[in-house]
Amino acid sequence: MGGQSRKWMILVATIWIQAFTGTNFDFSAYSSELKAVLGVSQVQLNYLATASDLGKALGWSSGLALMYLPLWMVMFLAAAMGLIGYGVQWLVIRNLIALPYFVVFLLCLLAGCSICWFNTVCFVLCIKNFPGTRPLALALTVSFNGVSAALYNLAAKSLNPSSTSLYLLLNAFIPLFTSIAAVIPILLQPPVDPLSPDAVKREQLTFLKLNLLAVITGLYLLFLHSSNASTARFLFAGAIFLLILPLGIPGIIYARDWFKRTIYKSFQLEGSGFMLVDADDLELHKELLSRENSVANGLIYTANVEDSVHGVSRQNTRASEGCSCETVLSQDRLVMLDRLVMLGEEHKAKMLLSRIDFWLYYLAYFCGGTIGLVYSNNLGQIAQSLGQSSMTSRLITMYSSFSFFGRLLSATPDFIRTKFYFARTGWLVIALLPTPIAFFLLAATGTEMALQAGTALIGLSSGFIFAAVSITSEIFGPNSVGVNHNILITNIPVGSLVYGFLAATFYDSNAESRPGLMTDSLVCMGRKCYFLTFVSWGCISILGLASSLILFLRTRLAYDRFERNRLSTILVNNCDYRVNNQV
């Protein structure tokens, strides 16, 4: 009972970590001032944004650190990297010290690496403590990484609305304070016990309530904002309260378990000869009967349901078991020519890189979520070029909030799968649709309304993709998700470099020299600055949409088979659980 309560405290701590460590999303808030102080071109400024994203390519280092260090120490090392990376940049932007451009580049790289280390800590906590509801835990906690920019915007406005360099100081210290607050639940991690089907359902209901609270938090940050310092302080305090509110969950769980153990049990009827059938089980049974012909044709080959669900080929299978999963998989691959037909099979790095499905997924991510991230890095210059500099913080908050909603929507397949099932790769196709629409809208008109609508659509789309850790886990195996997902997100620094360089080249080609704080800097004004960039990004995002569609078509049968096996597993487990309780 106490272990269940501590488990939810860990989830809340993970939410805090994610909410305050997405520090790369507020780069556009101070990028114009940093550009002026350093006296660099737009291309050189893009390299600094790329350096921050390049830290994600070093994500494997966090996994290596976890092999030798405890989780809490890895978390504080991440906080130390952010403290140095952002703290020294703040000294530079305040003209307290002078550093060459290359050193500032390394500081951005170090700061970006800290974000990846924090993410790895959160992934490990969710996967370890919520094995039965892993996709829901990952989707919820990763979602809060999307509100980081909105929270930092409120914090900066509450302290000094006119200072953009303040963002760097907040980026340096807030993750450290968050780590200190989260270390106690992490140190008190409970042992993981297997859950009954009823307990899994209760967890799913709790996650649903947490998602509703998260939606309230996102709407609060989206619609309530102010440039007045005193009002911003009040709003920031309200946001902190919403983040603290989930702490009540452990107490509720403790009280519920106490009630069931002491009060409810005394009224429980014993010795009943009837065995009631749950409504959900009845629906599952009906669906299984409707698919009886498919099952009879050999879609489920073994009596071991767990092996059927995960599709894991076991080396030590006895010959007496007949046709093993390994044999079935090899036969299917011969027929379907490398098309994935079973979810959950573990993919080592070499096997991962040899699969067409991985490269389709990589391309969809590269041409979808990554291009949205580069757009957010350029929001400061985009708003400035359109004469909307005063809207920069508002646009950052809008992108952040809609990215948060997109991340929350990534959990939709898990909540509605009993009523409506659709392959997660199909949801990925739907999530990529708004991106080309937004870029072509921005290219067609430069009005304030179009800028806000385009930013919202791009944030929503990229947020969904950033939270697609479950796709990596389902297609390429849950045990290898740490390594495999870090390989996947190597597309982020590559895309940041390519897309950012493209945008910066078009920008500088139309820019004029204007006085900066230290030296002359190039500034471009008008729609011409980003017109070709938006058209190019829109065409590239269509390529990502096409790639995701092909991935969906290739994996659709695997997802259908996985769902059939999942339904049979739930039915068998529920029947066994109820029979054991009757006995």
PDB file of C-alpha atoms in Angstrom, residues 345-525:
ATOM      1  CA  GLU A 345      10.434  -7.771 -30.818  1.00  0.00           C
ATOM      2  CA  GLU A 346      13.669  -6.432 -29.378  1.00  0.00           C
ATOM      3  CA  HIS A 347      15.908  -4.653 -31.908  1.00  0.00           C
ATOM      4  CA  LYS A 348      19.557  -4.143 -31.128  1.00  0.00           C
ATOM      5  CA  ALA A 349      21.250  -1.157 -32.746  1.00  0.00           C
ATOM      6  CA  LYS A 350      22.596  -3.114 -35.731  1.00  0.00           C
ATOM      7  CA  MET A 351      19.241  -4.740 -36.425  1.00  0.00           C
ATOM      8  CA  LEU A 352      17.457  -1.403 -35.941  1.00  0.00           C
ATOM      9  CA  LEU A 353      19.566   0.380 -38.552  1.00  0.00           C
ATOM     10  CA  SER A 354      18.945  -2.388 -41.080  1.00  0.00           C
ATOM     11  CA  ARG A 355      15.142  -2.059 -40.981  1.00  0.00           C
ATOM     12  CA  ILE A 356      13.223  -0.032 -43.547  1.00  0.00           C
ATOM     13  CA  ASP A 357      10.565   0.710 -40.925  1.00  0.00           C
ATOM     14  CA  PHE A 358      13.085   2.522 -38.751  1.00  0.00           C
ATOM     15  CA  TRP A 359      14.225   4.791 -41.579  1.00  0.00           C
ATOM     16  CA  LEU A 360      10.631   5.596 -42.508  1.00  0.00           C
ATOM     17  CA  TYR A 361      10.016   6.514 -38.866  1.00  0.00           C
ATOM     18  CA  TYR A 362      13.262   8.498 -38.794  1.00  0.00           C
ATOM     19  CA  LEU A 363      12.273  10.450 -41.915  1.00  0.00           C
ATOM     20  CA  ALA A 364       8.779  11.170 -40.571  1.00  0.00           C
ATOM     21  CA  TYR A 365      10.292  12.518 -37.331  1.00  0.00           C
ATOM     22  CA  PHE A 366      12.983  14.434 -39.228  1.00  0.00           C
ATOM     23  CA  CYS A 367      10.477  16.112 -41.560  1.00  0.00           C
ATOM     24  CA  GLY A 368       7.799  16.631 -38.906  1.00  0.00           C
ATOM     25  CA  GLY A 369       8.643  17.194 -35.246  1.00  0.00           C
ATOM     26  CA  THR A 370      12.194  18.425 -35.854  1.00  0.00           C
ATOM     27  CA  ILE A 371      11.120  21.044 -38.376  1.00  0.00           C
ATOM     28  CA  GLY A 372       8.610  22.307 -35.806  1.00  0.00           C
ATOM     29  CA  LEU A 373      11.375  22.631 -33.215  1.00  0.00           C
ATOM     30  CA  VAL A 374      13.520  24.673 -35.642  1.00  0.00           C
ATOM     31  CA  TYR A 375      10.503  26.910 -36.268  1.00  0.00           C
ATOM     32  CA  SER A 376      10.243  27.579 -32.523  1.00  0.00           C
ATOM     33  CA  ASN A 377      13.964  28.435 -32.388  1.00  0.00           C
ATOM     34  CA  ASN A 378      13.375  31.092 -35.061  1.00  0.00           C
ATOM     35  CA  LEU A 379      10.218  32.589 -33.540  1.00  0.00           C
ATOM     36  CA  GLY A 380      12.106  35.647 -32.251  1.00  0.00           C
ATOM     37  CA  GLN A 381      13.444  36.579 -35.690  1.00  0.00           C
ATOM     38  CA  ILE A 382      10.173  35.642 -37.427  1.00  0.00           C
ATOM     39  CA  ALA A 383       8.154  37.968 -35.174  1.00  0.00           C
ATOM     40  CA  GLN A 384      10.779  40.705 -35.532  1.00  0.00           C
ATOM     41  CA  SER A 385      10.802  40.487 -39.345  1.00  0.00           C
ATOM     42  CA  LEU A 386       7.007  40.837 -39.467  1.00  0.00           C
ATOM     43  CA  GLY A 387       7.061  43.840 -37.128  1.00  0.00           C
ATOM     44  CA  GLN A 388       5.566  41.797 -34.271  1.00  0.00           C
ATOM     45  CA  SER A 389       8.471  41.854 -31.800  1.00  0.00           C
ATOM     46  CA  SER A 390       6.099  42.594 -28.927  1.00  0.00           C
ATOM     47  CA  MET A 391       4.362  39.267 -29.643  1.00  0.00           C
ATOM     48  CA  THR A 392       7.477  37.124 -29.207  1.00  0.00           C
ATOM     49  CA  SER A 393       6.750  36.002 -25.648  1.00  0.00           C
ATOM     50  CA  ARG A 394       3.097  35.451 -26.546  1.00  0.00           C
ATOM     51  CA  LEU A 395       4.083  33.265 -29.523  1.00  0.00           C
ATOM     52  CA  ILE A 396       6.508  31.285 -27.356  1.00  0.00           C
ATOM     53  CA  THR A 397       3.724  30.621 -24.852  1.00  0.00           C
ATOM     54  CA  MET A 398       1.352  29.630 -27.655  1.00  0.00           C
ATOM     55  CA  TYR A 399       3.831  27.205 -29.210  1.00  0.00           C
ATOM     56  CA  SER A 400       4.633  25.774 -25.788  1.00  0.00           C
ATOM     57  CA  SER A 401       0.986  25.316 -24.783  1.00  0.00           C
ATOM     58  CA  PHE A 402      -0.092  23.695 -28.034  1.00  0.00           C
ATOM     59  CA  SER A 403       2.984  21.488 -27.990  1.00  0.00           C
ATOM     60  CA  PHE A 404       1.795  20.412 -24.547  1.00  0.00           C
ATOM     61  CA  PHE A 405      -1.685  19.606 -25.883  1.00  0.00           C
ATOM     62  CA  GLY A 406      -0.141  17.665 -28.757  1.00  0.00           C
ATOM     63  CA  ARG A 407       1.861  15.587 -26.313  1.00  0.00           C
ATOM     64  CA  LEU A 408      -1.253  14.898 -24.257  1.00  0.00           C
ATOM     65  CA  LEU A 409      -3.108  13.809 -27.388  1.00  0.00           C
ATOM     66  CA  SER A 410      -0.440  11.166 -27.970  1.00  0.00           C
ATOM     67  CA  ALA A 411      -2.065   9.207 -25.114  1.00  0.00           C
ATOM     68  CA  THR A 412      -5.451   9.179 -26.885  1.00  0.00           C
ATOM     69  CA  PRO A 413      -4.917   5.726 -28.479  1.00  0.00           C
ATOM     70  CA  ASP A 414      -4.467   4.183 -25.025  1.00  0.00           C
ATOM     71  CA  PHE A 415      -7.621   5.741 -23.576  1.00  0.00           C
ATOM     72  CA  ILE A 416     -10.006   4.904 -26.415  1.00  0.00           C
ATOM     73  CA  ARG A 417      -8.608   1.576 -27.603  1.00  0.00           C
ATOM     74  CA  THR A 418     -11.421  -0.458 -25.987  1.00  0.00           C
ATOM     75  CA  LYS A 419     -14.001   1.506 -28.001  1.00  0.00           C
ATOM     76  CA  PHE A 420     -12.022   2.386 -31.112  1.00  0.00           C
ATOM     77  CA  TYR A 421      -8.705   0.873 -32.116  1.00  0.00           C
ATOM     78  CA  PHE A 422      -6.357   2.461 -34.626  1.00  0.00           C
ATOM     79  CA  ALA A 423      -2.673   1.723 -35.102  1.00  0.00           C
ATOM     80  CA  ARG A 424      -0.409   4.218 -33.349  1.00  0.00           C
ATOM     81  CA  THR A 425       1.476   4.774 -36.597  1.00  0.00           C
ATOM     82  CA  GLY A 426      -1.861   5.816 -38.101  1.00  0.00           C
ATOM     83  CA  TRP A 427      -2.207   8.451 -35.396  1.00  0.00           C
ATOM     84  CA  LEU A 428       1.266   9.636 -36.388  1.00  0.00           C
ATOM     85  CA  VAL A 429       0.004  10.292 -39.930  1.00  0.00           C
ATOM     86  CA  ILE A 430      -2.891  12.358 -38.571  1.00  0.00           C
ATOM     87  CA  ALA A 431      -0.525  14.289 -36.277  1.00  0.00           C
ATOM     88  CA  LEU A 432       1.682  15.322 -39.200  1.00  0.00           C
ATOM     89  CA  LEU A 433      -1.182  16.782 -41.252  1.00  0.00           C
ATOM     90  CA  PRO A 434      -1.264  20.262 -39.602  1.00  0.00           C
ATOM     91  CA  THR A 435       2.425  21.002 -40.279  1.00  0.00           C
ATOM     92  CA  PRO A 436       2.362  21.565 -44.077  1.00  0.00           C
ATOM     93  CA  ILE A 437      -0.961  23.408 -43.738  1.00  0.00           C
ATOM     94  CA  ALA A 438       0.614  25.786 -41.199  1.00  0.00           C
ATOM     95  CA  PHE A 439       3.728  26.526 -43.263  1.00  0.00           C
ATOM     96  CA  PHE A 440       1.791  27.228 -46.456  1.00  0.00           C
ATOM     97  CA  LEU A 441      -0.546  29.479 -44.459  1.00  0.00           C
ATOM     98  CA  LEU A 442       2.443  31.421 -43.109  1.00  0.00           C
ATOM     99  CA  ALA A 443       3.876  31.720 -46.620  1.00  0.00           C
ATOM    100  CA  ALA A 444       0.549  32.963 -48.013  1.00  0.00           C
ATOM    101  CA  THR A 445       0.006  35.738 -45.479  1.00  0.00           C
ATOM    102  CA  GLY A 446       1.998  37.481 -42.776  1.00  0.00           C
ATOM    103  CA  THR A 447      -0.884  38.738 -40.654  1.00  0.00           C
ATOM    104  CA  GLU A 448      -0.936  38.485 -36.894  1.00  0.00           C
ATOM    105  CA  MET A 449      -3.805  35.998 -37.007  1.00  0.00           C
ATOM    106  CA  ALA A 450      -1.978  33.743 -39.475  1.00  0.00           C
ATOM    107  CA  LEU A 451       1.164  33.880 -37.338  1.00  0.00           C
ATOM    108  CA  GLN A 452      -0.733  32.763 -34.252  1.00  0.00           C
ATOM    109  CA  ALA A 453      -2.704  30.064 -36.082  1.00  0.00           C
ATOM    110  CA  GLY A 454       0.411  28.689 -37.784  1.00  0.00           C
ATOM    111  CA  THR A 455       2.339  28.631 -34.508  1.00  0.00           C
ATOM    112  CA  ALA A 456      -0.502  26.775 -32.778  1.00  0.00           C
ATOM    113  CA  LEU A 457      -0.772  24.143 -35.537  1.00  0.00           C
ATOM    114  CA  ILE A 458       2.985  23.544 -35.653  1.00  0.00           C
ATOM    115  CA  GLY A 459       3.169  23.276 -31.861  1.00  0.00           C
ATOM    116  CA  LEU A 460       0.280  20.794 -31.766  1.00  0.00           C
ATOM    117  CA  SER A 461       1.796  18.607 -34.486  1.00  0.00           C
ATOM    118  CA  SER A 462       5.382  18.587 -33.235  1.00  0.00           C
ATOM    119  CA  GLY A 463       4.256  18.021 -29.648  1.00  0.00           C
ATOM    120  CA  PHE A 464       2.492  14.792 -30.606  1.00  0.00           C
ATOM    121  CA  ILE A 465       5.608  13.549 -32.399  1.00  0.00           C
ATOM    122  CA  PHE A 466       7.959  14.438 -29.538  1.00  0.00           C
ATOM    123  CA  ALA A 467       5.842  12.253 -27.229  1.00  0.00           C
ATOM    124  CA  ALA A 468       5.929   9.279 -29.599  1.00  0.00           C
ATOM    125  CA  VAL A 469       8.243   7.241 -27.363  1.00  0.00           C
ATOM    126  CA  SER A 470       5.566   4.536 -27.275  1.00  0.00           C
ATOM    127  CA  ILE A 471       5.920   4.002 -31.030  1.00  0.00           C
ATOM    128  CA  THR A 472       9.629   3.325 -30.574  1.00  0.00           C
ATOM    129  CA  SER A 473       8.843   0.940 -27.713  1.00  0.00           C
ATOM    130  CA  GLU A 474       6.096  -0.931 -29.568  1.00  0.00           C
ATOM    131  CA  ILE A 475       7.825  -1.355 -32.929  1.00  0.00           C
ATOM    132  CA  PHE A 476      11.405  -1.922 -31.809  1.00  0.00           C
ATOM    133  CA  GLY A 477      11.009  -3.418 -28.318  1.00  0.00           C
ATOM    134  CA  PRO A 478      10.457  -1.980 -24.811  1.00  0.00           C
ATOM    135  CA  ASN A 479      13.756  -3.167 -23.321  1.00  0.00           C
ATOM    136  CA  SER A 480      15.817  -1.387 -25.979  1.00  0.00           C
ATOM    137  CA  VAL A 481      13.787   1.827 -26.031  1.00  0.00           C
ATOM    138  CA  GLY A 482      16.479   3.885 -24.248  1.00  0.00           C
ATOM    139  CA  VAL A 483      19.155   3.199 -26.844  1.00  0.00           C
ATOM    140  CA  ASN A 484      16.804   3.068 -29.833  1.00  0.00           C
ATOM    141  CA  HIS A 485      15.043   6.347 -29.052  1.00  0.00           C
ATOM    142  CA  ASN A 486      18.371   8.115 -28.580  1.00  0.00           C
ATOM    143  CA  ILE A 487      19.375   6.838 -32.029  1.00  0.00           C
ATOM    144  CA  LEU A 488      16.087   8.142 -33.413  1.00  0.00           C
ATOM    145  CA  ILE A 489      16.490  11.662 -32.006  1.00  0.00           C
ATOM    146  CA  THR A 490      19.869  12.092 -33.649  1.00  0.00           C
ATOM    147  CA  ASN A 491      17.709  13.528 -36.427  1.00  0.00           C
ATOM    148  CA  ILE A 492      17.073  16.595 -34.245  1.00  0.00           C
ATOM    149  CA  PRO A 493      20.593  18.124 -34.418  1.00  0.00           C
ATOM    150  CA  VAL A 494      20.857  17.155 -38.084  1.00  0.00           C
ATOM    151  CA  GLY A 495      17.522  18.812 -38.841  1.00  0.00           C
ATOM    152  CA  SER A 496      18.364  21.806 -36.687  1.00  0.00           C
ATOM    153  CA  LEU A 497      21.534  22.335 -38.720  1.00  0.00           C
ATOM    154  CA  VAL A 498      19.966  21.779 -42.146  1.00  0.00           C
ATOM    155  CA  TYR A 499      16.664  23.607 -41.634  1.00  0.00           C
ATOM    156  CA  GLY A 500      18.241  26.371 -39.575  1.00  0.00           C
ATOM    157  CA  PHE A 501      20.979  26.941 -42.149  1.00  0.00           C
ATOM    158  CA  LEU A 502      18.356  27.095 -44.905  1.00  0.00           C
ATOM    159  CA  ALA A 503      16.316  29.683 -42.981  1.00  0.00           C
ATOM    160  CA  ALA A 504      19.385  31.708 -41.986  1.00  0.00           C
ATOM    161  CA  THR A 505      20.676  31.799 -45.572  1.00  0.00           C
ATOM    162  CA  PHE A 506      17.392  33.187 -46.900  1.00  0.00           C
ATOM    163  CA  TYR A 507      17.263  35.616 -43.966  1.00  0.00           C
ATOM    164  CA  ASP A 508      20.783  36.986 -44.427  1.00  0.00           C
ATOM    165  CA  SER A 509      20.330  37.323 -48.191  1.00  0.00           C
ATOM    166  CA  ASN A 510      17.527  39.839 -47.547  1.00  0.00           C
ATOM    167  CA  ALA A 511      19.002  41.498 -44.438  1.00  0.00           C
ATOM    168  CA  GLU A 512      20.405  44.973 -43.984  1.00  0.00           C
ATOM    169  CA  SER A 513      23.152  46.122 -41.640  1.00  0.00           C
ATOM    170  CA  ARG A 514      21.868  47.889 -38.525  1.00  0.00           C
ATOM    171  CA  PRO A 515      23.630  49.020 -35.349  1.00  0.00           C
ATOM    172  CA  GLY A 516      23.824  46.347 -32.647  1.00  0.00           C
ATOM    173  CA  LEU A 517      24.948  46.503 -29.057  1.00  0.00           C
ATOM    174  CA  MET A 518      28.587  45.716 -29.802  1.00  0.00           C
ATOM    175  CA  THR A 519      28.970  45.537 -33.560  1.00  0.00           C
ATOM    176  CA  ASP A 520      26.752  45.895 -36.569  1.00  0.00           C
ATOM    177  CA  SER A 521      24.295  43.029 -36.954  1.00  0.00           C
ATOM    178  CA  LEU A 522      22.181  42.013 -39.924  1.00  0.00           C
ATOM    179  CA  VAL A 523      18.426  42.495 -39.521  1.00  0.00           C
ATOM    180  CA  CYS A 524      15.777  41.607 -42.103  1.00  0.00           C
ATOM    181  CA  MET A 525      12.307  43.146 -42.175  1.00  0.00           C
TER     182      MET A 525
END
